[in-house]
Short mmCIF file of C-alpha atoms in Angstrom, two decimals:
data_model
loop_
_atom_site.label_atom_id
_atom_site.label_comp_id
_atom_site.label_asym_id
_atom_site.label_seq_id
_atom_site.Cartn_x
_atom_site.Cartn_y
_atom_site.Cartn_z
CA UNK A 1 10.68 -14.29 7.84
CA UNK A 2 12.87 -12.81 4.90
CA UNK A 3 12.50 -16.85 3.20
CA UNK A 4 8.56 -16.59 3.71
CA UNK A 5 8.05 -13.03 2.32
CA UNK A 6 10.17 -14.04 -0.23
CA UNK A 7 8.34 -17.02 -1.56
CA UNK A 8 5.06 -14.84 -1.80
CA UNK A 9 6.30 -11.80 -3.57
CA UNK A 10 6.54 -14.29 -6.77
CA UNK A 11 2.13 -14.78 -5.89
CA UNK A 12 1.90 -11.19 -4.90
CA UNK A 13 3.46 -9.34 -7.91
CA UNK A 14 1.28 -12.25 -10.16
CA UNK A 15 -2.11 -11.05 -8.67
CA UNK A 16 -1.54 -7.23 -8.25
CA UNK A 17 -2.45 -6.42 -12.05
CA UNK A 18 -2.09 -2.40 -11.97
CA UNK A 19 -0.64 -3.00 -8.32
CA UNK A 20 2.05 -0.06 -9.29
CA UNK A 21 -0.47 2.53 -10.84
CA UNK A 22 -2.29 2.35 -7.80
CA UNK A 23 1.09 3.16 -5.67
CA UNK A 24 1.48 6.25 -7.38
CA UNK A 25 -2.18 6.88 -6.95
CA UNK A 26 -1.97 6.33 -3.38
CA UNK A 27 1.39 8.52 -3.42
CA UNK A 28 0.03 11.56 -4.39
CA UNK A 29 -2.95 11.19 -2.63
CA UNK A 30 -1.34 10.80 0.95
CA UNK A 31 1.95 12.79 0.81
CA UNK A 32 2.54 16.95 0.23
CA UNK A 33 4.84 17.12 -2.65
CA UNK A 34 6.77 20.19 -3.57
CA UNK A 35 7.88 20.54 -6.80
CA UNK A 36 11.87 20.98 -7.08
CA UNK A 37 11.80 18.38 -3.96
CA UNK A 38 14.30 15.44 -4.72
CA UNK A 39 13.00 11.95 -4.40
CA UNK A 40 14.52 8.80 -4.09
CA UNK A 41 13.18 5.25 -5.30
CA UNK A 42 14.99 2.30 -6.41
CA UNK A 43 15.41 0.18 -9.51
CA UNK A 44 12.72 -2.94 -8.64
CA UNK A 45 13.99 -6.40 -8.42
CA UNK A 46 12.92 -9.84 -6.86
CA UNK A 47 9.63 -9.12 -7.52
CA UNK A 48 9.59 -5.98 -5.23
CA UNK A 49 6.45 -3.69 -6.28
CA UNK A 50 7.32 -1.39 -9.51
CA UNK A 51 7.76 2.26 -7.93
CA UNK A 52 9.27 3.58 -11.48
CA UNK A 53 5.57 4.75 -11.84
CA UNK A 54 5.86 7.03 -8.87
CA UNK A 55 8.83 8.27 -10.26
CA UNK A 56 7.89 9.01 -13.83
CA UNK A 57 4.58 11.18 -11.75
CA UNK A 58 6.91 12.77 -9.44
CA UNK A 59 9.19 13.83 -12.31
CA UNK A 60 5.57 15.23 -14.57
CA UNK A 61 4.92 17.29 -11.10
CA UNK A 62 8.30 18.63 -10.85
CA UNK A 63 10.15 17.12 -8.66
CA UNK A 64 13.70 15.68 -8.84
CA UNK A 65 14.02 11.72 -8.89
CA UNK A 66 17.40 9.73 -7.46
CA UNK A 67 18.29 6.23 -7.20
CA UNK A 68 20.41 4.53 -4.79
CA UNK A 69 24.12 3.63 -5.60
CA UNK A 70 26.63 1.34 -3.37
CA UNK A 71 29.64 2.13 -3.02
CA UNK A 72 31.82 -0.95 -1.82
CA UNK A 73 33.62 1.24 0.36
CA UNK A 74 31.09 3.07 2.17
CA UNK A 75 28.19 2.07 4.81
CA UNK A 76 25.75 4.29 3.80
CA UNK A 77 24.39 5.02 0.48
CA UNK A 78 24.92 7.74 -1.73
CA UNK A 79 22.23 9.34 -3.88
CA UNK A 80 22.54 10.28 -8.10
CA UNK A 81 19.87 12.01 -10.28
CA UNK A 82 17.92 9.45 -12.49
CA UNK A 83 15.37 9.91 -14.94
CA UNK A 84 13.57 7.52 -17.15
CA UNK A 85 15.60 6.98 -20.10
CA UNK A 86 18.83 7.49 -18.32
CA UNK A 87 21.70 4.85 -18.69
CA UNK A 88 22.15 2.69 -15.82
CA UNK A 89 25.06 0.28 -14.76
CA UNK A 90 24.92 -2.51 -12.84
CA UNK A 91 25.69 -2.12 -9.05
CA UNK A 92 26.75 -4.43 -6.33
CA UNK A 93 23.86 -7.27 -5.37
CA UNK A 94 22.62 -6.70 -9.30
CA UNK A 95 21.29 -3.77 -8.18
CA UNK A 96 20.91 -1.17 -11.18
CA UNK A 97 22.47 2.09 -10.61
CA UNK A 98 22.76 5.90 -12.23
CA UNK A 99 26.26 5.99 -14.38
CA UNK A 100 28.94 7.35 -11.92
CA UNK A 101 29.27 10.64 -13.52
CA UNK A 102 25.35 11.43 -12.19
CA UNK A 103 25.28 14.33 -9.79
CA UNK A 104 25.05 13.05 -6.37
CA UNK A 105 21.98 14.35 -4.49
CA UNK A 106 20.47 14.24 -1.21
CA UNK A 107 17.08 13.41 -1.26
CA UNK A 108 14.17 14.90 1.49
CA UNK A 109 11.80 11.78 0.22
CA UNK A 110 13.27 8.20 0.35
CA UNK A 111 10.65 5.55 -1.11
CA UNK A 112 12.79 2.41 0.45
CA UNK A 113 12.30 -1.32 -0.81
CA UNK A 114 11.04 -3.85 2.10
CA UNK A 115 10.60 -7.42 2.78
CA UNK A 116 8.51 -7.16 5.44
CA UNK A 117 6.63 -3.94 7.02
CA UNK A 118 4.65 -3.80 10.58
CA UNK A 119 2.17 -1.36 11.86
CA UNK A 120 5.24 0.16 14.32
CA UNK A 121 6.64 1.50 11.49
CA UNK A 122 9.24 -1.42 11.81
CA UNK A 123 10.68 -2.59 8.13
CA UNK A 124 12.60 -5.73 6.84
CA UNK A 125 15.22 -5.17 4.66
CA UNK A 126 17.57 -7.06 3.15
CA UNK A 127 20.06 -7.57 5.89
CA UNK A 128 22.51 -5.34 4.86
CA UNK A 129 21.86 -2.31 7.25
CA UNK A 130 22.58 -0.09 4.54
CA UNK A 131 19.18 1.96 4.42
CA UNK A 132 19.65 2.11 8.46
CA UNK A 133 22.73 3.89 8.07
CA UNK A 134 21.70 6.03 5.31
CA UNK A 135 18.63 7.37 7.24
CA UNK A 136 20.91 8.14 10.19
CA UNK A 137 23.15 9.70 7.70
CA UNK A 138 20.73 11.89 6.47
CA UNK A 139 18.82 12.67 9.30
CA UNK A 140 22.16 14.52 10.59
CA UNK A 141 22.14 16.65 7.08
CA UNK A 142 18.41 17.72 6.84
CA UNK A 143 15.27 16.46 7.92
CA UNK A 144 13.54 13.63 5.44
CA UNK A 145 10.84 11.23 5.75
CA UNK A 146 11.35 7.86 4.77
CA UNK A 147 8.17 5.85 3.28
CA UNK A 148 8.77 2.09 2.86
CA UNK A 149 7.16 0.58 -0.28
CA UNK A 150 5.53 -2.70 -1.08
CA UNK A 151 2.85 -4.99 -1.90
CA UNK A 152 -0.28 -4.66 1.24
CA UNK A 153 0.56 -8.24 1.28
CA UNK A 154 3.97 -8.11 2.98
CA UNK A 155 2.29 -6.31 5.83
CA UNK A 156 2.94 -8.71 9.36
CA UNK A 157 1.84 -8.64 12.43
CA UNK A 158 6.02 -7.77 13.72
CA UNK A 159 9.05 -6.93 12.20
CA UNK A 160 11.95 -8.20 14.55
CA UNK A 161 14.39 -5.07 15.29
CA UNK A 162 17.91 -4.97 15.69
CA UNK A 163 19.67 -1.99 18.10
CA UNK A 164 20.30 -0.20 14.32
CA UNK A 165 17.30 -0.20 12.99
CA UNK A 166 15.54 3.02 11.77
CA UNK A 167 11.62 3.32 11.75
CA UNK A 168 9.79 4.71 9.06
CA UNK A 169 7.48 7.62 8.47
CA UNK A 170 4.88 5.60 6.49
CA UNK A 171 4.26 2.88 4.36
CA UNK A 172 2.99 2.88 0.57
CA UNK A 173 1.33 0.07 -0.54
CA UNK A 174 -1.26 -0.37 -3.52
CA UNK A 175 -3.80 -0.29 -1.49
CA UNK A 176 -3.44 2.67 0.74
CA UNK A 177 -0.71 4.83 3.00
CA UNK A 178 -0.31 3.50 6.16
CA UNK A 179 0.89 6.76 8.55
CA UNK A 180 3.34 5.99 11.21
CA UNK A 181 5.48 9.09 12.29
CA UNK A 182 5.41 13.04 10.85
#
């Protein structure tokens, strides 16, 4: 499945002119945002759907934006403050990352990259497990909702799930918020 979504996200980030605009659109639109709230995204790569958008809005309303880091040692990711315009260094996987003097934070929002979403609230990541275990992680330090992000496109009918796999509260897509769990 991960081969097959992978070979349309080079089609689907071609044809969704403005696809990202809309996401932040659709954001706001669907979710209650407090300001001071910290939010988590993710740099965009492989033709995964531009969330920096979101970001930039959630930062204008008040809110406090994160990005993901990996830590070689650790199963879980950890959290730092990001801001557009702030230096970033390149992570494991050629991720992009905060610097490593960023103040970790622990985010109540997580806008999570996908391969593949389903209707279950079921998500496709990218094999590593490590937005599983992060969820978990956080669920046990506050409560959060997780909202996977993507193109509408990567929507199937279902997501084959593993023992650790963690459903999500939503999905974000460009054209709409699809509701799964409050």
């Amino acid at each position: 499945m991960r081969k097959r979504i992978f070979r349309q996200l080079k089609r689907l980030s071609d044809q969704a002119v403005g696809a990202d605009h809309r996401l932040a659109i659709n954001l706001f639109g669907a979710l209650s945002l407090c300001s001071g709230m910290v939010v988590s995204g993710y740099w965009p790569m492989r033709k995964e759907i531009n969330v920096l958008p979101c970001l930039s809005a959630l930062l204008s309303y008040g809110c406090r934006t994160a990005l993901p880091v990996i830590l070689e040692d650790k199963h879980a990711l950890i959290f730092r403050a990001w801001s557009p315009g702030d230096q970033l260094v390149k992570g494991l996987y050629g991720t992009f990352e905060p610097r490593p003097d960023a103040e970790v934070v622990y985010p109540t929002l997580l806008l999570v990259p996908l391969v593949a979403f389903d209707r279950s609230g079921n998500r496709l990541g990218y094999g590593g497990g490590y937005y599983d275990r992060t969820l978990v992680s956080l669920h046990e330090r506050h409560a959060i909702r997780a909202i996977g992000v993507g193109y509408a496109g990567q929507e199937v009918n279902c997501v084959p799930v593993g023992a650790h796999d963690v459903m999500l509260n939503g999905f974000l897509t460009e054209n709409g918020f699809i509701k799964i769990l409050e």
